[in-house]
Amino acid sequence: MVTSIHRPTKAIIDLSAITQNIENILQQLSQEMNLFAVVKADGYGHGAVAVANAALKAGANGFCVATIDEGIELREAGITQPILVLGVVETAHIHLLSEYDLAFPVTTLTWLKDAAMILQLEQLPRSLKVHLKVDTGMGRIGFLASENVNEAVRLIESIPQIEWEGIFTHFATADQAEKSYYEIQKNRFMAILEQLPYQPLYVHDSNSATALWHEPIGNLVRYGVALYGLNPSGQAVAAPYKLKAALELVSAVVQVKQLPKDYGIGYGETYITPKPEWIGTVPIGYADGWLRKLQGFHILVDGNFCEIVGRVCMDQIMIRLPHEVPVGTKVTLIGKNGGHEITLQQVAEKLETIHYEVACGISPRVPREYIE
């Protein structure tokens, strides 16, 4: 999808917010703790490379991505720090992992056995760095807590071209006030660590929520959504300190007209003017990630909350204005305007989802502009 730079719609990313959020969490962590900034999904829609560089300036030690390709993007942008791929990778891509020095999770003995057969016949540029992933209660990828992780360690030790760099798990409910299931997962992980013959370079269980509200196990934090100034729990649990949102979504009014009473607006005529009304058109729509369910929500124009009337179109929305405004007037869809604010969390609540999804859903068609 081409980025549409010749219209007023854009996402403005405040990199100083990224650095501030990292500096704040580092103050809470011990000096022995490593911080890996999670920049998967193009930095949660904020731009992976720009966020990674800002994170480095603030003291991040490494990065987490979801796929090999996301890791390659960082390497080709000049990032030399450790990068951990969080998703399952196929043995067919072993050479890429080695070439770009990407650490990755091993989740089954079968993967290790298949890799051992491949590596008997092939030489790699450098050793493969693996992190054993333990499924303590997410039901996703990883060794079950009941499986013998030590067998995986022994198998790794038998393969000269594989280096055991880490072991980790992921919590399902670290962002909730109720802690019983978190404690179950934590205890399962600790029991596995106690049975290991020795511990690797990195031991980690902490995502943003764990780092904010719990005591991390190990020596590495995977700092994700809080890096972008977003509370991992939404509004369920208050953050221990203020998180600074990094993303602002803005556009401008491209046409203003006064429509008469009983005039239908948008596909399906889902809004009919009850009286003469000033209607503005803004160039953003569901192809940009501003979804159809946002009909009836609002945006900010000159500090006024203006309702989205009629269905959200693929490329445009229509808003009810309190009065005529000049064409080109700035509108704010996410962010502050005239003393008021619309947050990603509020948009998410309207969409009955989470702010992660809203941020990641802002499409590549929307340009990202970076400010300090």
mmCIF file of C-alpha atoms in Angstrom:
data_model
loop_
_atom_site.group_PDB
_atom_site.id
_atom_site.type_symbol
_atom_site.label_atom_id
_atom_site.label_comp_id
_atom_site.label_asym_id
_atom_site.label_seq_id
_atom_site.Cartn_x
_atom_site.Cartn_y
_atom_site.Cartn_z
ATOM 1 C CA MET A 1 0.000 0.000 0.000
ATOM 2 C CA VAL A 2 1.413 3.365 -1.004
ATOM 3 C CA THR A 3 1.826 6.002 1.693
ATOM 4 C CA SER A 4 -0.398 8.979 0.873
ATOM 5 C CA ILE A 5 1.707 12.031 1.588
ATOM 6 C CA HIS A 6 -0.325 14.437 -0.561
ATOM 7 C CA ARG A 7 -3.235 14.887 1.855
ATOM 8 C CA PRO A 8 -3.407 16.301 5.379
ATOM 9 C CA THR A 9 -3.990 13.001 7.188
ATOM 10 C CA LYS A 10 -0.946 11.843 9.151
ATOM 11 C CA ALA A 11 0.191 10.204 12.359
ATOM 12 C CA ILE A 12 2.586 12.347 14.362
ATOM 13 C CA ILE A 13 4.939 10.357 16.599
ATOM 14 C CA ASP A 14 6.594 12.154 19.495
ATOM 15 C CA LEU A 15 9.901 10.337 19.957
ATOM 16 C CA SER A 16 10.569 12.206 23.191
ATOM 17 C CA ALA A 17 7.599 10.323 24.652
ATOM 18 C CA ILE A 18 9.293 7.038 23.706
ATOM 19 C CA THR A 19 12.512 8.051 25.441
ATOM 20 C CA GLN A 20 10.665 9.352 28.495
ATOM 21 C CA ASN A 21 8.702 6.122 28.907
ATOM 22 C CA ILE A 22 11.906 4.084 28.761
ATOM 23 C CA GLU A 23 13.735 6.361 31.168
ATOM 24 C CA ASN A 24 10.838 6.039 33.619
ATOM 25 C CA ILE A 25 10.808 2.237 33.600
ATOM 26 C CA LEU A 26 14.585 2.044 33.846
ATOM 27 C CA GLN A 27 14.365 4.002 37.079
ATOM 28 C CA GLN A 28 12.140 1.239 38.468
ATOM 29 C CA LEU A 29 14.431 -1.638 37.452
ATOM 30 C CA SER A 30 17.651 -2.865 39.013
ATOM 31 C CA GLN A 31 20.903 -2.111 37.234
ATOM 32 C CA GLU A 32 21.284 -5.794 36.360
ATOM 33 C CA MET A 33 18.064 -5.792 34.348
ATOM 34 C CA ASN A 34 18.172 -5.585 30.553
ATOM 35 C CA LEU A 35 15.420 -3.792 28.668
ATOM 36 C CA PHE A 36 14.414 -4.991 25.208
ATOM 37 C CA ALA A 37 12.065 -2.584 23.424
ATOM 38 C CA VAL A 38 9.282 -4.443 21.636
ATOM 39 C CA VAL A 39 8.969 -2.940 18.153
ATOM 40 C CA LYS A 40 6.962 -5.667 16.422
ATOM 41 C CA ALA A 41 4.106 -4.785 14.053
ATOM 42 C CA ASP A 42 6.043 -1.737 12.859
ATOM 43 C CA GLY A 43 6.451 -0.511 16.411
ATOM 44 C CA TYR A 44 2.758 -1.012 17.219
ATOM 45 C CA GLY A 45 2.005 1.221 14.250
ATOM 46 C CA HIS A 46 4.445 3.929 15.372
ATOM 47 C CA GLY A 47 7.317 2.981 13.041
ATOM 48 C CA ALA A 48 9.787 0.291 14.093
ATOM 49 C CA VAL A 49 13.067 1.846 12.989
ATOM 50 C CA ALA A 50 12.380 5.336 14.335
ATOM 51 C CA VAL A 51 11.137 3.939 17.650
ATOM 52 C CA ALA A 52 14.135 1.598 17.910
ATOM 53 C CA ASN A 53 16.590 4.444 17.445
ATOM 54 C CA ALA A 54 14.789 6.545 20.047
ATOM 55 C CA ALA A 55 14.755 3.588 22.432
ATOM 56 C CA LEU A 56 18.495 3.123 22.016
ATOM 57 C CA LYS A 57 19.119 6.735 22.978
ATOM 58 C CA ALA A 58 17.089 6.198 26.136
ATOM 59 C CA GLY A 59 19.030 3.122 27.199
ATOM 60 C CA ALA A 60 17.360 0.068 25.633
ATOM 61 C CA ASN A 61 19.714 -2.932 25.409
ATOM 62 C CA GLY A 62 17.979 -4.807 22.608
ATOM 63 C CA PHE A 63 14.744 -5.384 20.723
ATOM 64 C CA CYS A 64 11.907 -7.850 20.289
ATOM 65 C CA VAL A 65 10.082 -8.395 17.001
ATOM 66 C CA ALA A 66 7.473 -10.908 15.885
ATOM 67 C CA THR A 67 8.933 -12.141 12.604
ATOM 68 C CA ILE A 68 12.241 -12.675 10.862
ATOM 69 C CA ASP A 69 11.421 -9.935 8.363
ATOM 70 C CA GLU A 70 10.897 -7.403 11.145
ATOM 71 C CA GLY A 71 14.305 -8.322 12.526
ATOM 72 C CA ILE A 72 15.922 -7.964 9.116
ATOM 73 C CA GLU A 73 14.386 -4.500 8.772
ATOM 74 C CA LEU A 74 16.153 -3.386 11.957
ATOM 75 C CA ARG A 75 19.465 -4.925 10.908
ATOM 76 C CA GLU A 76 19.330 -3.265 7.500
ATOM 77 C CA ALA A 77 18.604 0.038 9.246
ATOM 78 C CA GLY A 78 21.900 -0.287 11.105
ATOM 79 C CA ILE A 79 20.689 -1.716 14.420
ATOM 80 C CA THR A 80 23.464 -3.920 15.838
ATOM 81 C CA GLN A 81 22.063 -4.617 19.308
ATOM 82 C CA PRO A 82 20.499 -8.004 20.194
ATOM 83 C CA ILE A 83 17.201 -8.783 18.466
ATOM 84 C CA LEU A 84 14.829 -11.517 19.620
ATOM 85 C CA VAL A 85 12.165 -12.845 17.247
ATOM 86 C CA LEU A 86 9.146 -13.832 19.364
ATOM 87 C CA GLY A 87 7.265 -15.960 16.846
ATOM 88 C CA VAL A 88 7.877 -19.533 15.720
ATOM 89 C CA VAL A 89 10.331 -19.763 12.818
ATOM 90 C CA GLU A 90 10.728 -22.576 10.331
ATOM 91 C CA THR A 91 13.929 -24.582 10.102
ATOM 92 C CA ALA A 92 14.023 -23.630 6.413
ATOM 93 C CA HIS A 93 15.047 -20.122 7.498
ATOM 94 C CA ILE A 94 18.001 -21.103 9.668
ATOM 95 C CA HIS A 95 20.466 -19.379 7.345
ATOM 96 C CA LEU A 96 18.624 -16.071 7.573
ATOM 97 C CA LEU A 97 18.561 -16.255 11.352
ATOM 98 C CA SER A 98 22.300 -16.853 11.364
ATOM 99 C CA GLU A 99 23.133 -14.285 8.696
ATOM 100 C CA TYR A 100 21.242 -11.496 10.454
ATOM 101 C CA ASP A 101 22.151 -12.640 13.976
ATOM 102 C CA LEU A 102 18.554 -12.981 15.146
ATOM 103 C CA ALA A 103 17.755 -14.861 18.345
ATOM 104 C CA PHE A 104 14.505 -16.818 18.274
ATOM 105 C CA PRO A 105 12.325 -19.152 20.364
ATOM 106 C CA VAL A 106 12.496 -22.923 20.302
ATOM 107 C CA THR A 107 9.153 -24.386 21.316
ATOM 108 C CA THR A 108 9.381 -28.141 20.599
ATOM 109 C CA LEU A 109 11.907 -30.962 20.633
ATOM 110 C CA THR A 110 10.862 -31.756 17.077
ATOM 111 C CA TRP A 111 12.210 -28.398 15.894
ATOM 112 C CA LEU A 112 15.559 -29.065 17.519
ATOM 113 C CA LYS A 113 15.808 -32.557 16.035
ATOM 114 C CA ASP A 114 14.982 -31.255 12.553
ATOM 115 C CA ALA A 115 17.521 -28.452 12.930
ATOM 116 C CA ALA A 116 20.176 -30.933 14.063
ATOM 117 C CA MET A 117 19.731 -32.944 10.880
ATOM 118 C CA ILE A 118 20.047 -29.826 8.713
ATOM 119 C CA LEU A 119 23.113 -28.585 10.567
ATOM 120 C CA GLN A 120 24.951 -31.878 10.114
ATOM 121 C CA LEU A 121 25.199 -30.996 6.426
ATOM 122 C CA GLU A 122 25.506 -27.218 6.488
ATOM 123 C CA GLN A 123 27.763 -24.568 7.965
ATOM 124 C CA LEU A 124 26.377 -21.252 9.207
ATOM 125 C CA PRO A 125 27.973 -17.779 9.317
ATOM 126 C CA ARG A 126 27.474 -17.722 13.105
ATOM 127 C CA SER A 127 25.832 -19.827 15.789
ATOM 128 C CA LEU A 128 22.072 -19.787 16.179
ATOM 129 C CA LYS A 129 20.929 -18.084 19.378
ATOM 130 C CA VAL A 130 17.844 -19.742 20.836
ATOM 131 C CA HIS A 131 15.515 -18.935 23.717
ATOM 132 C CA LEU A 132 13.473 -21.822 25.078
ATOM 133 C CA LYS A 133 9.855 -20.709 25.285
ATOM 134 C CA VAL A 134 7.804 -22.211 28.119
ATOM 135 C CA ASP A 135 4.005 -22.181 27.984
ATOM 136 C CA THR A 136 3.024 -21.720 31.626
ATOM 137 C CA GLY A 137 -0.602 -20.881 30.896
ATOM 138 C CA MET A 138 -1.088 -18.882 27.690
ATOM 139 C CA GLY A 139 -1.929 -21.937 25.590
ATOM 140 C CA ARG A 140 0.084 -20.531 22.701
ATOM 141 C CA ILE A 141 3.573 -21.561 21.677
ATOM 142 C CA GLY A 142 6.121 -23.189 23.947
ATOM 143 C CA PHE A 143 6.981 -26.249 25.963
ATOM 144 C CA LEU A 144 4.316 -27.160 28.488
ATOM 145 C CA ALA A 145 5.397 -26.842 32.088
ATOM 146 C CA SER A 146 4.852 -30.604 32.412
ATOM 147 C CA GLU A 147 7.377 -31.350 29.652
ATOM 148 C CA ASN A 148 11.036 -31.990 30.309
ATOM 149 C CA VAL A 149 12.740 -28.752 29.331
ATOM 150 C CA ASN A 150 16.074 -30.207 30.404
ATOM 151 C CA GLU A 151 15.856 -32.625 27.497
ATOM 152 C CA ALA A 152 15.760 -29.628 25.166
ATOM 153 C CA VAL A 153 18.816 -28.191 26.950
ATOM 154 C CA ARG A 154 20.730 -31.449 26.466
ATOM 155 C CA LEU A 155 19.766 -31.567 22.809
ATOM 156 C CA ILE A 156 20.939 -27.984 22.285
ATOM 157 C CA GLU A 157 24.248 -28.820 23.946
ATOM 158 C CA SER A 158 24.730 -31.649 21.443
ATOM 159 C CA ILE A 159 24.447 -29.280 18.462
ATOM 160 C CA PRO A 160 27.631 -27.169 18.131
ATOM 161 C CA GLN A 161 26.000 -24.555 15.907
ATOM 162 C CA ILE A 162 23.232 -23.715 18.392
ATOM 163 C CA GLU A 163 23.795 -21.496 21.445
ATOM 164 C CA TRP A 164 21.316 -21.567 24.320
ATOM 165 C CA GLU A 165 20.914 -17.848 25.006
ATOM 166 C CA GLY A 166 17.676 -17.620 26.965
ATOM 167 C CA ILE A 167 14.524 -19.049 28.485
ATOM 168 C CA PHE A 168 11.230 -17.202 28.898
ATOM 169 C CA THR A 169 7.501 -17.320 29.408
ATOM 170 C CA HIS A 170 4.595 -14.914 28.932
ATOM 171 C CA PHE A 171 1.799 -14.055 31.347
ATOM 172 C CA ALA A 172 -1.873 -14.044 30.411
ATOM 173 C CA THR A 173 -3.209 -11.856 33.228
ATOM 174 C CA ALA A 174 -0.350 -9.665 34.446
ATOM 175 C CA ASP A 175 -2.452 -6.617 33.507
ATOM 176 C CA GLN A 176 -5.349 -7.556 35.797
ATOM 177 C CA ALA A 177 -5.984 -6.674 39.415
ATOM 178 C CA GLU A 178 -6.825 -10.310 40.222
ATOM 179 C CA LYS A 179 -3.472 -12.059 40.632
ATOM 180 C CA SER A 180 -4.269 -15.727 41.251
ATOM 181 C CA TYR A 181 -3.671 -16.960 37.687
ATOM 182 C CA TYR A 182 -0.563 -14.808 37.403
ATOM 183 C CA GLU A 183 0.795 -16.511 40.525
ATOM 184 C CA ILE A 184 0.057 -19.952 39.066
ATOM 185 C CA GLN A 185 2.034 -19.121 35.934
ATOM 186 C CA LYS A 186 4.839 -17.541 37.926
ATOM 187 C CA ASN A 187 5.180 -20.612 40.142
ATOM 188 C CA ARG A 188 5.253 -22.919 37.131
ATOM 189 C CA PHE A 189 8.053 -20.887 35.573
ATOM 190 C CA MET A 190 10.058 -20.746 38.789
ATOM 191 C CA ALA A 191 9.745 -24.513 39.197
ATOM 192 C CA ILE A 192 11.207 -25.011 35.714
ATOM 193 C CA LEU A 193 14.070 -22.623 36.436
ATOM 194 C CA GLU A 194 14.903 -24.513 39.618
ATOM 195 C CA GLN A 195 15.209 -27.778 37.675
ATOM 196 C CA LEU A 196 17.596 -26.438 35.040
ATOM 197 C CA PRO A 197 21.209 -27.638 35.144
ATOM 198 C CA TYR A 198 22.244 -23.996 34.789
ATOM 199 C CA GLN A 199 20.698 -20.762 33.573
ATOM 200 C CA PRO A 200 21.408 -19.113 30.204
ATOM 201 C CA LEU A 201 22.406 -15.508 29.567
ATOM 202 C CA TYR A 202 18.811 -14.233 29.570
ATOM 203 C CA VAL A 203 15.928 -15.336 31.788
ATOM 204 C CA HIS A 204 12.746 -13.352 31.263
ATOM 205 C CA ASP A 205 9.059 -13.352 32.081
ATOM 206 C CA SER A 206 8.248 -9.646 32.013
ATOM 207 C CA ASN A 207 6.132 -7.827 29.471
ATOM 208 C CA SER A 208 5.012 -4.240 30.112
ATOM 209 C CA ALA A 209 2.325 -5.261 32.595
ATOM 210 C CA THR A 210 4.672 -7.475 34.584
ATOM 211 C CA ALA A 211 7.284 -4.722 34.710
ATOM 212 C CA LEU A 212 4.716 -2.165 35.903
ATOM 213 C CA TRP A 213 2.832 -4.172 38.533
ATOM 214 C CA HIS A 214 4.919 -7.201 39.515
ATOM 215 C CA GLU A 215 8.442 -8.204 40.464
ATOM 216 C CA PRO A 216 10.225 -9.427 37.317
ATOM 217 C CA ILE A 217 11.884 -12.829 37.334
ATOM 218 C CA GLY A 218 15.267 -12.991 35.657
ATOM 219 C CA ASN A 219 17.276 -10.226 34.061
ATOM 220 C CA LEU A 220 15.338 -8.974 31.032
ATOM 221 C CA VAL A 221 12.138 -7.007 30.474
ATOM 222 C CA ARG A 222 10.317 -7.079 27.147
ATOM 223 C CA TYR A 223 8.888 -3.554 27.213
ATOM 224 C CA GLY A 224 6.000 -3.383 24.784
ATOM 225 C CA VAL A 225 2.838 -1.312 24.788
ATOM 226 C CA ALA A 226 3.893 0.904 27.724
ATOM 227 C CA LEU A 227 6.865 1.992 25.613
ATOM 228 C CA TYR A 228 4.325 3.879 23.490
ATOM 229 C CA GLY A 229 2.661 5.470 26.512
ATOM 230 C CA LEU A 230 -0.287 3.089 26.659
ATOM 231 C CA ASN A 231 -1.510 1.405 29.832
ATOM 232 C CA PRO A 232 -1.419 -2.387 29.240
ATOM 233 C CA SER A 233 -4.622 -2.846 31.237
ATOM 234 C CA GLY A 234 -6.588 -0.136 29.471
ATOM 235 C CA GLN A 235 -8.285 1.437 32.480
ATOM 236 C CA ALA A 236 -8.562 -1.640 34.696
ATOM 237 C CA VAL A 237 -5.427 -0.922 36.749
ATOM 238 C CA ALA A 238 -3.784 2.459 37.202
ATOM 239 C CA ALA A 239 -0.178 2.746 36.072
ATOM 240 C CA PRO A 240 2.289 3.416 38.917
ATOM 241 C CA TYR A 241 3.479 6.529 37.106
ATOM 242 C CA LYS A 242 2.319 8.567 34.140
ATOM 243 C CA LEU A 243 2.820 7.041 30.714
ATOM 244 C CA LYS A 244 3.244 9.558 27.907
ATOM 245 C CA ALA A 245 1.328 8.721 24.728
ATOM 246 C CA ALA A 246 3.516 9.022 21.647
ATOM 247 C CA LEU A 247 0.948 8.994 18.830
ATOM 248 C CA GLU A 248 -1.263 11.768 17.514
ATOM 249 C CA LEU A 249 -3.555 11.268 14.515
ATOM 250 C CA VAL A 250 -4.538 14.434 12.650
ATOM 251 C CA SER A 251 -6.050 15.592 9.420
ATOM 252 C CA ALA A 252 -7.929 18.638 8.093
ATOM 253 C CA VAL A 253 -11.337 19.603 6.793
ATOM 254 C CA VAL A 254 -11.277 19.476 2.982
ATOM 255 C CA GLN A 255 -14.832 20.691 2.325
ATOM 256 C CA VAL A 256 -17.469 22.485 4.382
ATOM 257 C CA LYS A 257 -21.085 22.927 3.393
ATOM 258 C CA GLN A 258 -24.366 23.759 5.048
ATOM 259 C CA LEU A 259 -26.904 21.055 4.335
ATOM 260 C CA PRO A 260 -30.649 21.617 4.642
ATOM 261 C CA LYS A 261 -33.013 19.816 7.004
ATOM 262 C CA ASP A 262 -33.799 16.170 6.092
ATOM 263 C CA TYR A 263 -30.635 15.713 4.012
ATOM 264 C CA GLY A 264 -29.163 12.199 3.983
ATOM 265 C CA ILE A 265 -25.454 11.760 4.658
ATOM 266 C CA GLY A 266 -23.287 8.833 3.616
ATOM 267 C CA TYR A 267 -23.897 5.325 2.377
ATOM 268 C CA GLY A 268 -27.225 3.893 3.459
ATOM 269 C CA GLU A 269 -28.545 7.311 4.474
ATOM 270 C CA THR A 270 -27.820 6.387 8.104
ATOM 271 C CA TYR A 271 -27.849 10.014 9.201
ATOM 272 C CA ILE A 272 -30.455 12.588 8.180
ATOM 273 C CA THR A 273 -30.012 16.186 9.224
ATOM 274 C CA PRO A 274 -32.713 17.162 11.769
ATOM 275 C CA LYS A 275 -32.211 20.826 10.857
ATOM 276 C CA PRO A 276 -29.827 22.815 8.658
ATOM 277 C CA GLU A 277 -26.299 21.785 9.697
ATOM 278 C CA TRP A 278 -22.710 22.561 8.822
ATOM 279 C CA ILE A 279 -21.031 19.361 7.617
ATOM 280 C CA GLY A 280 -17.308 18.941 7.104
ATOM 281 C CA THR A 281 -15.540 16.200 5.176
ATOM 282 C CA VAL A 282 -12.226 14.803 6.431
ATOM 283 C CA PRO A 283 -9.952 12.566 4.283
ATOM 284 C CA ILE A 284 -9.626 9.463 6.434
ATOM 285 C CA GLY A 285 -11.587 6.230 6.375
ATOM 286 C CA TYR A 286 -11.567 2.537 7.067
ATOM 287 C CA ALA A 287 -8.762 1.947 4.552
ATOM 288 C CA ASP A 288 -6.643 4.051 6.915
ATOM 289 C CA GLY A 289 -7.768 2.110 9.988
ATOM 290 C CA TRP A 290 -10.549 4.518 10.998
ATOM 291 C CA LEU A 291 -13.214 1.833 11.071
ATOM 292 C CA ARG A 292 -16.909 1.926 10.171
ATOM 293 C CA LYS A 293 -17.926 1.313 13.789
ATOM 294 C CA LEU A 294 -16.641 4.814 14.597
ATOM 295 C CA GLN A 295 -19.820 6.347 13.189
ATOM 296 C CA GLY A 296 -21.311 8.287 16.096
ATOM 297 C CA PHE A 297 -17.897 8.834 17.703
ATOM 298 C CA HIS A 298 -16.286 12.273 17.573
ATOM 299 C CA ILE A 299 -13.154 14.138 16.591
ATOM 300 C CA LEU A 300 -11.824 17.517 17.691
ATOM 301 C CA VAL A 301 -12.076 20.699 15.616
ATOM 302 C CA ASP A 302 -10.977 23.982 17.212
ATOM 303 C CA GLY A 303 -11.395 22.348 20.620
ATOM 304 C CA ASN A 304 -14.952 21.226 19.836
ATOM 305 C CA PHE A 305 -16.050 17.587 19.874
ATOM 306 C CA CYS A 306 -17.643 17.020 16.473
ATOM 307 C CA GLU A 307 -19.683 13.882 15.862
ATOM 308 C CA ILE A 308 -18.972 11.596 12.908
ATOM 309 C CA VAL A 309 -22.277 11.489 11.056
ATOM 310 C CA GLY A 310 -23.148 8.977 8.375
ATOM 311 C CA ARG A 311 -21.163 5.851 7.734
ATOM 312 C CA VAL A 312 -17.388 5.967 7.716
ATOM 313 C CA CYS A 313 -16.335 5.588 4.078
ATOM 314 C CA MET A 314 -13.213 3.895 2.770
ATOM 315 C CA ASP A 315 -11.418 7.225 2.381
ATOM 316 C CA GLN A 316 -13.535 9.919 4.059
ATOM 317 C CA ILE A 317 -15.670 10.765 7.060
ATOM 318 C CA MET A 318 -18.286 13.449 7.505
ATOM 319 C CA ILE A 319 -18.564 15.434 10.744
ATOM 320 C CA ARG A 320 -21.189 17.792 12.161
ATOM 321 C CA LEU A 321 -19.627 21.176 12.855
ATOM 322 C CA PRO A 322 -20.923 23.700 15.401
ATOM 323 C CA HIS A 323 -20.466 26.433 12.794
ATOM 324 C CA GLU A 324 -18.736 27.092 9.511
ATOM 325 C CA VAL A 325 -14.963 26.664 9.620
ATOM 326 C CA PRO A 326 -12.398 27.394 6.898
ATOM 327 C CA VAL A 327 -11.303 24.605 4.599
ATOM 328 C CA GLY A 328 -7.942 23.370 5.857
ATOM 329 C CA THR A 329 -8.862 23.659 9.533
ATOM 330 C CA LYS A 330 -6.904 21.067 11.528
ATOM 331 C CA VAL A 331 -8.821 18.170 13.039
ATOM 332 C CA THR A 332 -7.558 15.797 15.710
ATOM 333 C CA LEU A 333 -8.691 12.202 15.758
ATOM 334 C CA ILE A 334 -6.261 11.065 18.458
ATOM 335 C CA GLY A 335 -4.476 13.598 20.631
ATOM 336 C CA LYS A 336 -5.008 17.044 22.114
ATOM 337 C CA ASN A 337 -6.780 19.988 20.494
ATOM 338 C CA GLY A 338 -7.997 23.201 22.108
ATOM 339 C CA GLY A 339 -7.749 21.954 25.673
ATOM 340 C CA HIS A 340 -9.498 18.649 25.042
ATOM 341 C CA GLU A 341 -8.123 15.205 24.224
ATOM 342 C CA ILE A 342 -9.142 11.995 22.467
ATOM 343 C CA THR A 343 -7.083 8.975 23.507
ATOM 344 C CA LEU A 344 -6.412 5.666 21.817
ATOM 345 C CA GLN A 345 -8.151 4.079 24.793
ATOM 346 C CA GLN A 346 -11.348 6.038 24.095
ATOM 347 C CA VAL A 347 -11.278 5.021 20.437
ATOM 348 C CA ALA A 348 -10.745 1.418 21.502
ATOM 349 C CA GLU A 349 -13.710 1.526 23.871
ATOM 350 C CA LYS A 350 -15.936 2.794 21.063
ATOM 351 C CA LEU A 351 -14.718 -0.093 18.899
ATOM 352 C CA GLU A 352 -15.090 -2.566 21.789
ATOM 353 C CA THR A 353 -11.464 -3.594 21.491
ATOM 354 C CA ILE A 354 -8.045 -2.669 22.938
ATOM 355 C CA HIS A 355 -5.774 0.231 22.109
ATOM 356 C CA TYR A 356 -3.115 -2.192 20.831
ATOM 357 C CA GLU A 357 -5.408 -3.082 17.942
ATOM 358 C CA VAL A 358 -6.273 0.526 17.151
ATOM 359 C CA ALA A 359 -2.619 1.599 17.000
ATOM 360 C CA CYS A 360 -1.583 -1.400 14.906
ATOM 361 C CA GLY A 361 -4.573 -0.870 12.631
ATOM 362 C CA ILE A 362 -3.522 2.581 11.414
ATOM 363 C CA SER A 363 -2.597 1.552 7.902
ATOM 364 C CA PRO A 364 0.622 2.236 5.982
ATOM 365 C CA ARG A 365 -1.355 4.658 3.810
ATOM 366 C CA VAL A 366 -1.147 7.129 6.700
ATOM 367 C CA PRO A 367 2.284 8.829 6.750
ATOM 368 C CA ARG A 368 4.237 8.823 10.017
ATOM 369 C CA GLU A 369 5.851 12.124 10.910
ATOM 370 C CA TYR A 370 8.424 12.165 13.693
ATOM 371 C CA ILE A 371 9.040 14.992 16.127
ATOM 372 C CA GLU A 372 11.292 15.319 19.157
#
